Coordinates of C-alpha atoms in Angstrom, one line a residue:
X5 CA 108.4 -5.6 -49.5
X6 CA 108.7 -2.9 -47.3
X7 CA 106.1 -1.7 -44.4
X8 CA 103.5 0.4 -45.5
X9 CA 100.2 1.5 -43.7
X10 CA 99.7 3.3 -40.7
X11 CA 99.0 1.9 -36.9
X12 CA 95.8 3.7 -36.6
X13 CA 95.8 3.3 -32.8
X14 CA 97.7 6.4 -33.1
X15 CA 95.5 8.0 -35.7
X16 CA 93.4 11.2 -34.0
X17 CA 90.5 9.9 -36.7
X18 CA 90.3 6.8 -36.2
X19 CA 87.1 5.0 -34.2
X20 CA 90.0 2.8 -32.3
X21 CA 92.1 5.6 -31.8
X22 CA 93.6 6.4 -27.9
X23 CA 95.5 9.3 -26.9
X24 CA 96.9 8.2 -23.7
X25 CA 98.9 5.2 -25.9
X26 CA 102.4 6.6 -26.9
X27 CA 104.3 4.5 -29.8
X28 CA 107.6 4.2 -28.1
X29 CA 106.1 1.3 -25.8
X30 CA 104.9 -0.7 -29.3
X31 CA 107.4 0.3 -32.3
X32 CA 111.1 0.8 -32.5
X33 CA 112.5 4.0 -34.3
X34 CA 113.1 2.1 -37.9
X35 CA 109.2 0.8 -37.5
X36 CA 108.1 4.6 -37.5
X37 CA 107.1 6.4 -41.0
X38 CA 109.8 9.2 -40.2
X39 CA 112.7 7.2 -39.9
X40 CA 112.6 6.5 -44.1
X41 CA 111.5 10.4 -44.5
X42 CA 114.4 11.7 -46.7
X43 CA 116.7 9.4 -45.4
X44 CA 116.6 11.0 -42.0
X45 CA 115.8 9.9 -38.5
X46 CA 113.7 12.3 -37.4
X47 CA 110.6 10.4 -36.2
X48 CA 109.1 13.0 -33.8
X49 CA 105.3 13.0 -34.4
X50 CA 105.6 10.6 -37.1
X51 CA 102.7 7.5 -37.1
X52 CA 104.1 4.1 -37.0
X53 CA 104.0 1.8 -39.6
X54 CA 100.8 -0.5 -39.4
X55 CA 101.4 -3.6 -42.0
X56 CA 105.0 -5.6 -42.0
X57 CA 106.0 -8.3 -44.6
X58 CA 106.2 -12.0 -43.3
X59 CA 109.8 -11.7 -43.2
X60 CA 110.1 -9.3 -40.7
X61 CA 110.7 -10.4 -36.8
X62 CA 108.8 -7.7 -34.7
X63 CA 110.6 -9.0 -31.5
X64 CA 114.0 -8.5 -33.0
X65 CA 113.1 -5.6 -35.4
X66 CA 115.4 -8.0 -37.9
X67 CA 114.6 -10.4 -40.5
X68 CA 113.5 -13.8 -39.0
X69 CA 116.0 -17.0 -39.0
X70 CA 115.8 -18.9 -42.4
X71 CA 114.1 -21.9 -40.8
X72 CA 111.1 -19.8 -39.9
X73 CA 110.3 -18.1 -43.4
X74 CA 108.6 -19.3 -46.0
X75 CA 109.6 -19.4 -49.5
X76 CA 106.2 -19.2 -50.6
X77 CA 105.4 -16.0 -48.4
X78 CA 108.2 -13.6 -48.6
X79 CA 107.5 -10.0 -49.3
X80 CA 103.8 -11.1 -48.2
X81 CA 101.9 -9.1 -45.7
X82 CA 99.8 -12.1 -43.8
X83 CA 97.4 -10.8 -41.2
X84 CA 95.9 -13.4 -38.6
X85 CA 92.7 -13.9 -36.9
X86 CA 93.5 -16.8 -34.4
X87 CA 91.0 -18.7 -32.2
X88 CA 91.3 -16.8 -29.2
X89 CA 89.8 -13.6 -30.5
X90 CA 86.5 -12.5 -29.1
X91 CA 84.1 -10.6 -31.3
X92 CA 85.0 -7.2 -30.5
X93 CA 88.8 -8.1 -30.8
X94 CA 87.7 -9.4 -34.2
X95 CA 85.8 -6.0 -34.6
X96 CA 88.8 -4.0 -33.5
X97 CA 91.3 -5.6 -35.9
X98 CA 89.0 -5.4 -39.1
X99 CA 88.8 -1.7 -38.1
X100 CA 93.1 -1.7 -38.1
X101 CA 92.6 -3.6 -41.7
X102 CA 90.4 -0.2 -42.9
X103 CA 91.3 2.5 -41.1
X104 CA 95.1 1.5 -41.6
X105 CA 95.2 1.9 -45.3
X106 CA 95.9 -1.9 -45.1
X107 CA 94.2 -2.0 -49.1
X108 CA 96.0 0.5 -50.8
X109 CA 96.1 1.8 -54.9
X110 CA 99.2 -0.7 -55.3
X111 CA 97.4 -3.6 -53.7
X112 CA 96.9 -6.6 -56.3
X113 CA 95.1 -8.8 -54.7
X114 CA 93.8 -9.8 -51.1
X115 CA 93.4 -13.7 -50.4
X116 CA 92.1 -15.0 -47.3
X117 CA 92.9 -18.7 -46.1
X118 CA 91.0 -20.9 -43.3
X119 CA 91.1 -24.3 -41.9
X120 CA 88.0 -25.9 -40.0
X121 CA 87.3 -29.1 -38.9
X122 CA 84.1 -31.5 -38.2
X123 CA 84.6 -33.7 -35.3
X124 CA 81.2 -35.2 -36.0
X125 CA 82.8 -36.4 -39.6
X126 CA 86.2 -36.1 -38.7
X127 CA 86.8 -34.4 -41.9
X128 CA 89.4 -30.8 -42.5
X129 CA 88.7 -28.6 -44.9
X130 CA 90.6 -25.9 -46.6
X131 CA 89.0 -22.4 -47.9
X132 CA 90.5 -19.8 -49.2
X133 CA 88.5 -17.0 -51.0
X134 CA 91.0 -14.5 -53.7
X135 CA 90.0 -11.0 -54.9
X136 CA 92.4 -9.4 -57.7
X137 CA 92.2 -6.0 -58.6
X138 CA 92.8 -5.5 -62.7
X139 CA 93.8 -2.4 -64.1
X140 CA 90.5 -1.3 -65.3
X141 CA 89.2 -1.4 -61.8
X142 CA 87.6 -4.1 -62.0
X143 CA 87.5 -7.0 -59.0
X144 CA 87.9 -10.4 -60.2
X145 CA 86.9 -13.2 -57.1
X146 CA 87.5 -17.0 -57.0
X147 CA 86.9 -19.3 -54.1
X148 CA 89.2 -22.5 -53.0
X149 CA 87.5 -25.2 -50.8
X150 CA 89.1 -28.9 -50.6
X151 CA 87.9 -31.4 -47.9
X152 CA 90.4 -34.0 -46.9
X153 CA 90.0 -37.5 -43.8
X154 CA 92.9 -37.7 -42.5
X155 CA 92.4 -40.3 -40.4
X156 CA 91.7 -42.9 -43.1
X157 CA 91.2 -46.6 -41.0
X158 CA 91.5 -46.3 -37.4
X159 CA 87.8 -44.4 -37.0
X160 CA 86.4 -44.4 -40.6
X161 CA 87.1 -48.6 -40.7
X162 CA 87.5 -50.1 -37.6
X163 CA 86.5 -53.8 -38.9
X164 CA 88.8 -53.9 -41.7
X165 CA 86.3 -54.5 -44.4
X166 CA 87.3 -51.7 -46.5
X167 CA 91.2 -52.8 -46.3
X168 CA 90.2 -55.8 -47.0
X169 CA 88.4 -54.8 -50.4
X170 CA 91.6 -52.6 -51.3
X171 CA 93.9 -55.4 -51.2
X172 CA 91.3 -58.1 -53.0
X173 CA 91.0 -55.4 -55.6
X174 CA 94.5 -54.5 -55.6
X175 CA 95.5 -57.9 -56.2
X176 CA 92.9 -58.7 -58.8
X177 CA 94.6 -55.6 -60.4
X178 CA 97.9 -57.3 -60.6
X179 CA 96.6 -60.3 -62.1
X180 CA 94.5 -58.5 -65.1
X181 CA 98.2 -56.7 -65.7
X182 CA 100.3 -60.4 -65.6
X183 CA 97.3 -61.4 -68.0
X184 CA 98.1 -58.7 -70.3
X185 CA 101.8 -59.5 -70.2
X186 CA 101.2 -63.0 -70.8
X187 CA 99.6 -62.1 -74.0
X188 CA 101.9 -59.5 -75.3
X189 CA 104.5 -62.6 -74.9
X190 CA 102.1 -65.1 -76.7
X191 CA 101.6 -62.8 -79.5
X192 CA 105.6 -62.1 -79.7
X193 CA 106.5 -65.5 -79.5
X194 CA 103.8 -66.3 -82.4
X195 CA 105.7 -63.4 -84.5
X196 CA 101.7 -62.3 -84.3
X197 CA 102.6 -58.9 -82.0
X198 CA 101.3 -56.8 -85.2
X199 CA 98.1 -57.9 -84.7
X200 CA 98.3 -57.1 -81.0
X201 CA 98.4 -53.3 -81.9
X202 CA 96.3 -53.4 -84.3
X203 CA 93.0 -53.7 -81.8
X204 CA 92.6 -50.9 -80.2
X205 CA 91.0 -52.3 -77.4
X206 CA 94.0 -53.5 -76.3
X207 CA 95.5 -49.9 -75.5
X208 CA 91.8 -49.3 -73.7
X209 CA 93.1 -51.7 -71.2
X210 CA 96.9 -50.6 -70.7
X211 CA 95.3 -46.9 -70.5
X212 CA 92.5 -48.4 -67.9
X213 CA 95.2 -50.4 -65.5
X214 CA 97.8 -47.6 -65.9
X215 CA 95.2 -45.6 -64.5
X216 CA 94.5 -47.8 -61.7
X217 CA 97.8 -48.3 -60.6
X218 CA 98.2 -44.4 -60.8
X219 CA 94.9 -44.2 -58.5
X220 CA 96.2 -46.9 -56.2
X221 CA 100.0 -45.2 -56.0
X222 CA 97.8 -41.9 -55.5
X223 CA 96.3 -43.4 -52.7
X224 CA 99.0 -45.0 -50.9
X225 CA 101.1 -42.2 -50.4
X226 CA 98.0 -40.3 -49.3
X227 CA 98.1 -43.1 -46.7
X228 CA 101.7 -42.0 -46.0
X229 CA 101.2 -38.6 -46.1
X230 CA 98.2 -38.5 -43.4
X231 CA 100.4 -41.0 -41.3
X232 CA 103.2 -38.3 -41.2
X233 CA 100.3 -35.3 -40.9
X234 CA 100.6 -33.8 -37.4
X235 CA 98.9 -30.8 -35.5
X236 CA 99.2 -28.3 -32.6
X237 CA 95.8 -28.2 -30.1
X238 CA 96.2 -24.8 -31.1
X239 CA 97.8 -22.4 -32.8
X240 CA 98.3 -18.9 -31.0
X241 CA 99.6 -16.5 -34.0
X242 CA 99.0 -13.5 -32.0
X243 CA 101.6 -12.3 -30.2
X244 CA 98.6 -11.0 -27.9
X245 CA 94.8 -10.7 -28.2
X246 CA 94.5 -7.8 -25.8
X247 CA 97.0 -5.3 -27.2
X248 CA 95.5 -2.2 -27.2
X249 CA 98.1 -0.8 -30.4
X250 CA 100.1 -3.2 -33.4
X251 CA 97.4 -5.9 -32.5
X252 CA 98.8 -8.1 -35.8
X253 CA 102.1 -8.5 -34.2
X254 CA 103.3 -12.2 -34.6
X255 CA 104.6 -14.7 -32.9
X256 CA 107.3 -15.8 -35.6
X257 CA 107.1 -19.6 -34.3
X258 CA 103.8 -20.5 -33.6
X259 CA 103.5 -18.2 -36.9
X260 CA 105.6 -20.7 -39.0
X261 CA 104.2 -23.6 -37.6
X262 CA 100.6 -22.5 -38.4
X263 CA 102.1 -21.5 -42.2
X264 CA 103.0 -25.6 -42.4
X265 CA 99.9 -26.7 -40.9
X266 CA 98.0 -25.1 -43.4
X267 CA 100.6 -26.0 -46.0
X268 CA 100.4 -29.6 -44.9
X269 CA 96.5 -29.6 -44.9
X270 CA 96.5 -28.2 -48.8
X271 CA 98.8 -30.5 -49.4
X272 CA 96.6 -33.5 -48.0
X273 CA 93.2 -32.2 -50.2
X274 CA 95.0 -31.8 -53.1
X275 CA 96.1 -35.6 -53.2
X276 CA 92.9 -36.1 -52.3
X277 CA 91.4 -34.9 -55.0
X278 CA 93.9 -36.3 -57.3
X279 CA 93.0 -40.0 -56.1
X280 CA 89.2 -39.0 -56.9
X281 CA 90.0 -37.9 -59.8
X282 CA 92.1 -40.8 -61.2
X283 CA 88.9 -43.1 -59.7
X284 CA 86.5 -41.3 -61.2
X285 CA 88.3 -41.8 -64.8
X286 CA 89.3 -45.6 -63.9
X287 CA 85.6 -45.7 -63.9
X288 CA 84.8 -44.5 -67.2
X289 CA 87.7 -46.1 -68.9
X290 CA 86.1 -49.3 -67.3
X291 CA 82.6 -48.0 -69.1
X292 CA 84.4 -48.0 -72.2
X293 CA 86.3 -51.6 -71.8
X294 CA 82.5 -53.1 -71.3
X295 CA 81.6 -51.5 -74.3
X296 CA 84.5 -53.2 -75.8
X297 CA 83.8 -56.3 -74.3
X298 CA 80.1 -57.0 -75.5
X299 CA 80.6 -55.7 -78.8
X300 CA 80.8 -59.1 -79.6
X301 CA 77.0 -59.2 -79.7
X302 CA 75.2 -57.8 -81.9
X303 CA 72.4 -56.4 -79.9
X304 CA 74.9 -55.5 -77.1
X305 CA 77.5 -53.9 -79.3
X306 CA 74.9 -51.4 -80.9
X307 CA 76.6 -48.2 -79.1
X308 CA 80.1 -48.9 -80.4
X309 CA 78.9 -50.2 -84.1
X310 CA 77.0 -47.0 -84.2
X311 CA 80.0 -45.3 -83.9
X312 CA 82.3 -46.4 -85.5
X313 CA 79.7 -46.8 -88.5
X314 CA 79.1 -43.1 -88.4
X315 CA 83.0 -42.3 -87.7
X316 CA 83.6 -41.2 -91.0
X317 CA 80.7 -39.1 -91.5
X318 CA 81.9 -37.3 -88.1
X319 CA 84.7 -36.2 -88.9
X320 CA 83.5 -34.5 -92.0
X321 CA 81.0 -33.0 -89.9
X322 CA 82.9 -31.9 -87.0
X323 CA 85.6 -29.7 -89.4
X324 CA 82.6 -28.5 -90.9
X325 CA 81.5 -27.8 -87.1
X326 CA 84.9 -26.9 -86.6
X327 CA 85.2 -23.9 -89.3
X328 CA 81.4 -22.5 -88.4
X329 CA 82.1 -22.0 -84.8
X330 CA 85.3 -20.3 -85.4
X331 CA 84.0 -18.0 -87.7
X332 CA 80.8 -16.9 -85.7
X333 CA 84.0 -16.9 -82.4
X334 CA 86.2 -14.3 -84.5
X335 CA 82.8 -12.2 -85.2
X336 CA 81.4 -12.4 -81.8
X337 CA 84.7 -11.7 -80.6
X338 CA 84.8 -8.1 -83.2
X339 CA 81.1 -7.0 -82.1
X340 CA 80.8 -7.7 -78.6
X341 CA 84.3 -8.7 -76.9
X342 CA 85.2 -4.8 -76.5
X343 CA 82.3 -5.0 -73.7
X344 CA 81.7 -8.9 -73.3
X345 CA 83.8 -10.5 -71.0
X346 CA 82.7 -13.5 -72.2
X347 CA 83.6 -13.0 -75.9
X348 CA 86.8 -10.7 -75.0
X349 CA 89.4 -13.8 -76.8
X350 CA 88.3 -16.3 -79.6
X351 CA 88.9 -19.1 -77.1
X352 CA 86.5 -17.7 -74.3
X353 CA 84.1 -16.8 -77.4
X354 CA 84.1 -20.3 -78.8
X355 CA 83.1 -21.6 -74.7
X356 CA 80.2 -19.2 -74.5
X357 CA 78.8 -20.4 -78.2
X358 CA 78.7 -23.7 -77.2
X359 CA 76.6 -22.8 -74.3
X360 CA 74.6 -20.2 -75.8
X361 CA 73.7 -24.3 -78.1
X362 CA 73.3 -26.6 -75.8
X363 CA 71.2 -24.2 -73.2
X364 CA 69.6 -21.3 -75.1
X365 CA 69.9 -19.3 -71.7
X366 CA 68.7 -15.9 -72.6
X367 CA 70.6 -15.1 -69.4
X368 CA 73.8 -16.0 -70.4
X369 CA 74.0 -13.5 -73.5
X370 CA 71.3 -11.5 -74.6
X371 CA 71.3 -8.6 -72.2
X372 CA 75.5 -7.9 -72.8
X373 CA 75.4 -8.7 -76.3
X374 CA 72.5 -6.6 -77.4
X375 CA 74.4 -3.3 -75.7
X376 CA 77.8 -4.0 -77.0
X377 CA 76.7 -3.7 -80.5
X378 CA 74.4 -1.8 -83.3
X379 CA 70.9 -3.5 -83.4
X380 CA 70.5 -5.1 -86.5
X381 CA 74.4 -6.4 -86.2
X382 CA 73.2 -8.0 -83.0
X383 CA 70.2 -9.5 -84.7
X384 CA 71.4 -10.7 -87.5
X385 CA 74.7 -11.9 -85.7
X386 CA 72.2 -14.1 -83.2
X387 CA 69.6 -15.6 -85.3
X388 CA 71.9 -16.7 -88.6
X389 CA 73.4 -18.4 -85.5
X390 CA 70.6 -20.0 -83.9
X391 CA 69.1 -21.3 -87.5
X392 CA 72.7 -22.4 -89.0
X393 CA 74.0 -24.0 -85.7
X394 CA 71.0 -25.3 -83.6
X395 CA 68.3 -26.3 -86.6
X396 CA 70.7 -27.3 -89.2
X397 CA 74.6 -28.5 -87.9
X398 CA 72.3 -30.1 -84.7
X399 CA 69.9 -31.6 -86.6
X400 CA 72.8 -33.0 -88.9
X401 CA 74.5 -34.4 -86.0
X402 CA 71.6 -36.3 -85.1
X403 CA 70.8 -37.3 -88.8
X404 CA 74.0 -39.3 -88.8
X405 CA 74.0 -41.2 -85.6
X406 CA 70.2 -41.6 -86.2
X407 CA 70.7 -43.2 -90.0
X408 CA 74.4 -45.1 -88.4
X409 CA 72.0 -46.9 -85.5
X410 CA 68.9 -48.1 -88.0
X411 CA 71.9 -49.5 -90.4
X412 CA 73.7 -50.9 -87.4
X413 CA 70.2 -52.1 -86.2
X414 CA 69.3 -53.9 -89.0
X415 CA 72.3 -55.8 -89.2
X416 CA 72.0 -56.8 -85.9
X417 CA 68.8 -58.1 -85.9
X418 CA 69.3 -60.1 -89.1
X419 CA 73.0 -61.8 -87.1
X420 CA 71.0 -62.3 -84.4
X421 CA 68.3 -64.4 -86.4
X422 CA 65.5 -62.4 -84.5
X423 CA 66.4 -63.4 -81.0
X424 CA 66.4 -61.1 -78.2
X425 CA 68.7 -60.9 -75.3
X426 CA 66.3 -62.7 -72.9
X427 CA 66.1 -65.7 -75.4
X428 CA 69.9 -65.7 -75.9
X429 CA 70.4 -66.0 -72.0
X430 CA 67.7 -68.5 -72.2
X431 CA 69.5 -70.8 -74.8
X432 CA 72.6 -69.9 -73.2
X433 CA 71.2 -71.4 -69.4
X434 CA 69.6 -74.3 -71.2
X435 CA 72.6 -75.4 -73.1
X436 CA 74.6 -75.2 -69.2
X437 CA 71.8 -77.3 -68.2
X438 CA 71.9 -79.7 -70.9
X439 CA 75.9 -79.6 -70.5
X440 CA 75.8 -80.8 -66.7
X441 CA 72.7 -83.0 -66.5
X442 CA 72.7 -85.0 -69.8
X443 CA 75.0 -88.1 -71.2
X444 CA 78.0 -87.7 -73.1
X445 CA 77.0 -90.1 -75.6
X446 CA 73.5 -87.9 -75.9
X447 CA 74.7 -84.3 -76.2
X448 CA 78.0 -82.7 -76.9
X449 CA 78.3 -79.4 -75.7
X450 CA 80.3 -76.4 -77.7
X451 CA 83.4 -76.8 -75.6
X452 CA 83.6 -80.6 -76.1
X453 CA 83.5 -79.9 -79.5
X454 CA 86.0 -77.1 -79.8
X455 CA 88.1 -79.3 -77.8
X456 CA 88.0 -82.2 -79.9
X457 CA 88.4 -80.0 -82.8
X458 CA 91.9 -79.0 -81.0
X459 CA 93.3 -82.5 -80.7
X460 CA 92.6 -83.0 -84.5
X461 CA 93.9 -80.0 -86.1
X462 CA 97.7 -81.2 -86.0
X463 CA 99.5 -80.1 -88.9
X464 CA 96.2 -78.1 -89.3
X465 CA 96.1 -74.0 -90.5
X466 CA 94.7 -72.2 -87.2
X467 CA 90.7 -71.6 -87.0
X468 CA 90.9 -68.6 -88.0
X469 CA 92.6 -69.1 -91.4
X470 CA 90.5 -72.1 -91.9
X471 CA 87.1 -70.3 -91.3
X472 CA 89.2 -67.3 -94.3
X473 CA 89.6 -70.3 -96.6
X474 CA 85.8 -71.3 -96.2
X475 CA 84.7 -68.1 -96.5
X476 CA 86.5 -67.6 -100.0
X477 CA 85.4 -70.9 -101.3
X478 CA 81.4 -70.0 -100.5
X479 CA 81.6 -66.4 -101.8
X480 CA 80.1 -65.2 -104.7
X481 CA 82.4 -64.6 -107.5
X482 CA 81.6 -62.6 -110.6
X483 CA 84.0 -64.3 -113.1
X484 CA 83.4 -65.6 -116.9
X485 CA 83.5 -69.2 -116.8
X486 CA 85.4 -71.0 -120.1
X487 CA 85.2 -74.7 -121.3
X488 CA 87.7 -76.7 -119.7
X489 CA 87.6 -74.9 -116.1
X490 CA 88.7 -71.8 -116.5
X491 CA 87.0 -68.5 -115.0
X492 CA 88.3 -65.2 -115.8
X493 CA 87.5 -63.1 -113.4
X494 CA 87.7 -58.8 -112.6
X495 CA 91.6 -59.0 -112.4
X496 CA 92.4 -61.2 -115.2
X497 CA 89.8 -59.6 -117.7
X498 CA 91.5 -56.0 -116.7
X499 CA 95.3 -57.9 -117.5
X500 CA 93.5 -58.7 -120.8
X501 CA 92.2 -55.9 -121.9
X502 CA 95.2 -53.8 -121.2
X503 CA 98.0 -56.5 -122.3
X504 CA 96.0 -57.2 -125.3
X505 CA 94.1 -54.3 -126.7
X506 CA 94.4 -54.8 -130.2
X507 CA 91.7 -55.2 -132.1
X508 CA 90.2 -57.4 -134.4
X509 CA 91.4 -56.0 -137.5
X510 CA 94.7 -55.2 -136.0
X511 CA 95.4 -59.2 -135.0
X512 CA 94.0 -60.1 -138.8
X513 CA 96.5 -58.2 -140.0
X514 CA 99.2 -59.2 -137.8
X515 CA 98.4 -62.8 -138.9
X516 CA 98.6 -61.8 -142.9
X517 CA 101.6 -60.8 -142.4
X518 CA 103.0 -63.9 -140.7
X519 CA 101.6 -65.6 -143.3

């Protein structure tokens, strides 16, 4: 970009403005607004330029060597506050920012960056607030701010514990993945792999210690990173704090270094974050593999058998869901997005309706919707909302989870033979007990059986298609039974009835003619 603004040092109506200062001592001739005045170089009188893009060397009047630009800044106009600035220096160079026509009718946005630290916490943190003008004249804000430790072990665990506790879990982790492996193989070498991904809480756990070896890759080069992560005492931007004219000039190293520093520092939160984040969803995948794990009992397993006994009935209900909340979007989008912010796009529209359901925060809606639109299209707009999706889709939702759980309920309680959990751990201790304190020849516990039960099957079906076989035997069957052993049952009488459907005047009068 090139320099714009006005030093107003130089300005006669400017508050900082002084007479005695002449620009010659503080700009060159190209730095002055003349010299790009109809391509001449006629810079008598003329006020120098006040804002100059990062690229720019003001101690060379060149562009600065390649090593001290970066990429990310060109054609940026960066303006420093460093720590040696007293207040009224700080005063005097926000009055150079607004006297100096620093934000102009072309400026987009404005974005200012800081980096503190707590010595009491040894913690850095990053802010950075952003204001973008639109074309409507509208100011749009949005604030960064990322903590990061960057000294991870020597102050924050000086015993060792936590390392310690990485590497048990760490290695706990590797074992739960060569268990995994060891069934995949047992499953491929029984030609049984089908069955393998078939449950689908088998892709719970690749998904959970994918994730964890994500988090604990995340984490490591974090480690590496902050290892590598090096700072100045200080960082003197300014080429002076005293200057009484062109008090942003730079000091295009310690400029550049500060520019990585802060670089560095983002950098640092943002794997931060991304290890938290990747913990935080190890931790709910690990939610969901303990629901997976004690759906085995009945009582336990409630919360997944509710589910998936109400999946079907969801779906319907969610593209019915789906198709009423699209519909109200695209309306709400036609009435009130023209002034609405919130309803300007169907997405955004959709968001707010979800709130405007799960809050019924008059505050959210009311006041911008009721102005952006007649009365009684407002009206009837909000309340054939409110009545078709919070009394009657919301009361339907909870219908079906309500009617899954008493059906999923009921079977529970008649499985578990109307025990509750504490009795089940109770029979569970008790058998333990029995197990270790009482005689072989007395009491055979479940896994003395089971394993008895192994050394006979030889030659045997597995269990599993042996407890299939016993279950068919003891079913009920609906089946005529005929003298001599035979039952017909649904399958043969339909092969009857459409093999042989003549009837009994039609096989009379096959026979007469045979005869």
């Amino acid at each position: 970009g090139d320099p714009y603004g006005w030093d107003p040092a130089f300005a006669g109506t400017s508050s900082i403005y002084n007479g005695k200062l002449l620009p010659e001592r503080f700009y060159r001739e190209i730095e002055r607004v003349g010299y790009f005045s109809n391509g001449t170089h006629n810079v008598s009188g003329s006020a120098p330029f006040g804002f100059f893009p990062h690229q720019y060397d003001a101690a060379t009047g060149e562009r600065k060597e390649e090593r001290l630009i970066s990429e990310a800044d060109v054609d940026l106009f960066k303006l420093y506050f460093d720590g040696r600035c007293t207040r009224s220096h700080a005063e005097r160079l926000l009055s150079y920012m607004r006297e100096g026509g620093g934000v102009t009718q072309e400026t987009t946005q404005v974005k200012f960056e800081m980096a503190t630290y707590n010595a009491e916490l040894d913690v850095f943190m990053y802010l950075a607030y952003t204001f973008d003008w639109s074309d409507g004249g509208g100011v749009k804000w949005d604030y960064e701010a990322r903590f990061v430790y960057v000294d991870l072990y020597q102050r924050m665990d000086p015993g060792g514990v936590r390392f310690a506790l990485e590497l048990a879990v760490c290695v706990l982790l590797g074992l739960n993945i060569l268990d995994e492996l060891h069934d995949m193989y047992r499953a491929h070498k029984k030609y049984v792999f089908h069955e393998y991904l078939s449950q689908t809480g088998n892709y719970w756990d690749c998904l959970h210690f994918g994730v964890m070896a994500a988090g604990w890759y995340q984490w490591y080069m974090f480690w590496v990173h902050c290892n590598e992560f090096t700072m100045q005492p200080s960082y003197p931007v300014l080429s002076s704090v005293s200057s009484e004219a062109r008090v942003f000039r730079t000091d295009a190293g310690q400029e550049h270094a500060y520019l990585a520093f802060l670089r560095d520092l983002r950098g640092l939160s943002i794997e931060f974050a991304s290890y938290n984040a990747l913990c935080g969803v190890s931790v709910l995948l690990f939610c969901a593999r303990f629901l997976k794990a004690v759906d085995f009992q009945p009582r336990l397993g409630l919360v997944t058998r509710t589910i998936s006994k109400a999946a079907g009935d969801l779906a319907t209900f969610l593209i019915i869901v789906g198709i009423v909340m699209t519909g109200y979007a695209s309306v709400g989008c036609l009435l009130f997005g023209h002034q609405f912010e919130a309803m300007s796009d169907v997405p955004q529209a959709l968001v707010t309706l979800v709130w405007i359901l799960l809050t019924m925060d008059p505050a959210l809606f009311h006041e911008q919707m009721e102005h952006a639109a007649p009365p009684w299209a407002f009206h009837l707009y909000l309340w054939t909302f409110f009545v078709l999706g919070y009394f009657l889709l919301l009361n339907i939702f909870l219908s079906i989870m309500v009617d899954a759980y008493f059906e999923v309920k009921g079977q529970a309680d008649a499985r578990a033979g109307g025990k509750s959990i504490p009795e089940e751990v109770r029979d569970l201790l008790s058998h333990e007990y029995r197990r270790l304190t009482a005689r072989p020849s007395r009491f055979a516990s479940d896994e003395k059986v089971a394993k008895v039960l192994g050394k006979h099957k030889a030659g045997m079906p597995s269990m599993s298609r042996v407890r299939e076989a016993v279950l068919k035997t003891i079913e009920h069957r609906e089946a005529v039974l005929l003298p001599g052993g035979i039952d017909v049952d649904r399958k043969w009488m339909w092969r009857l009835t459409q093999q042989f459907p003549d009837t009994r005047e039609e096989v009379a009068a096959k026979q007469a003619e045979r005869e």
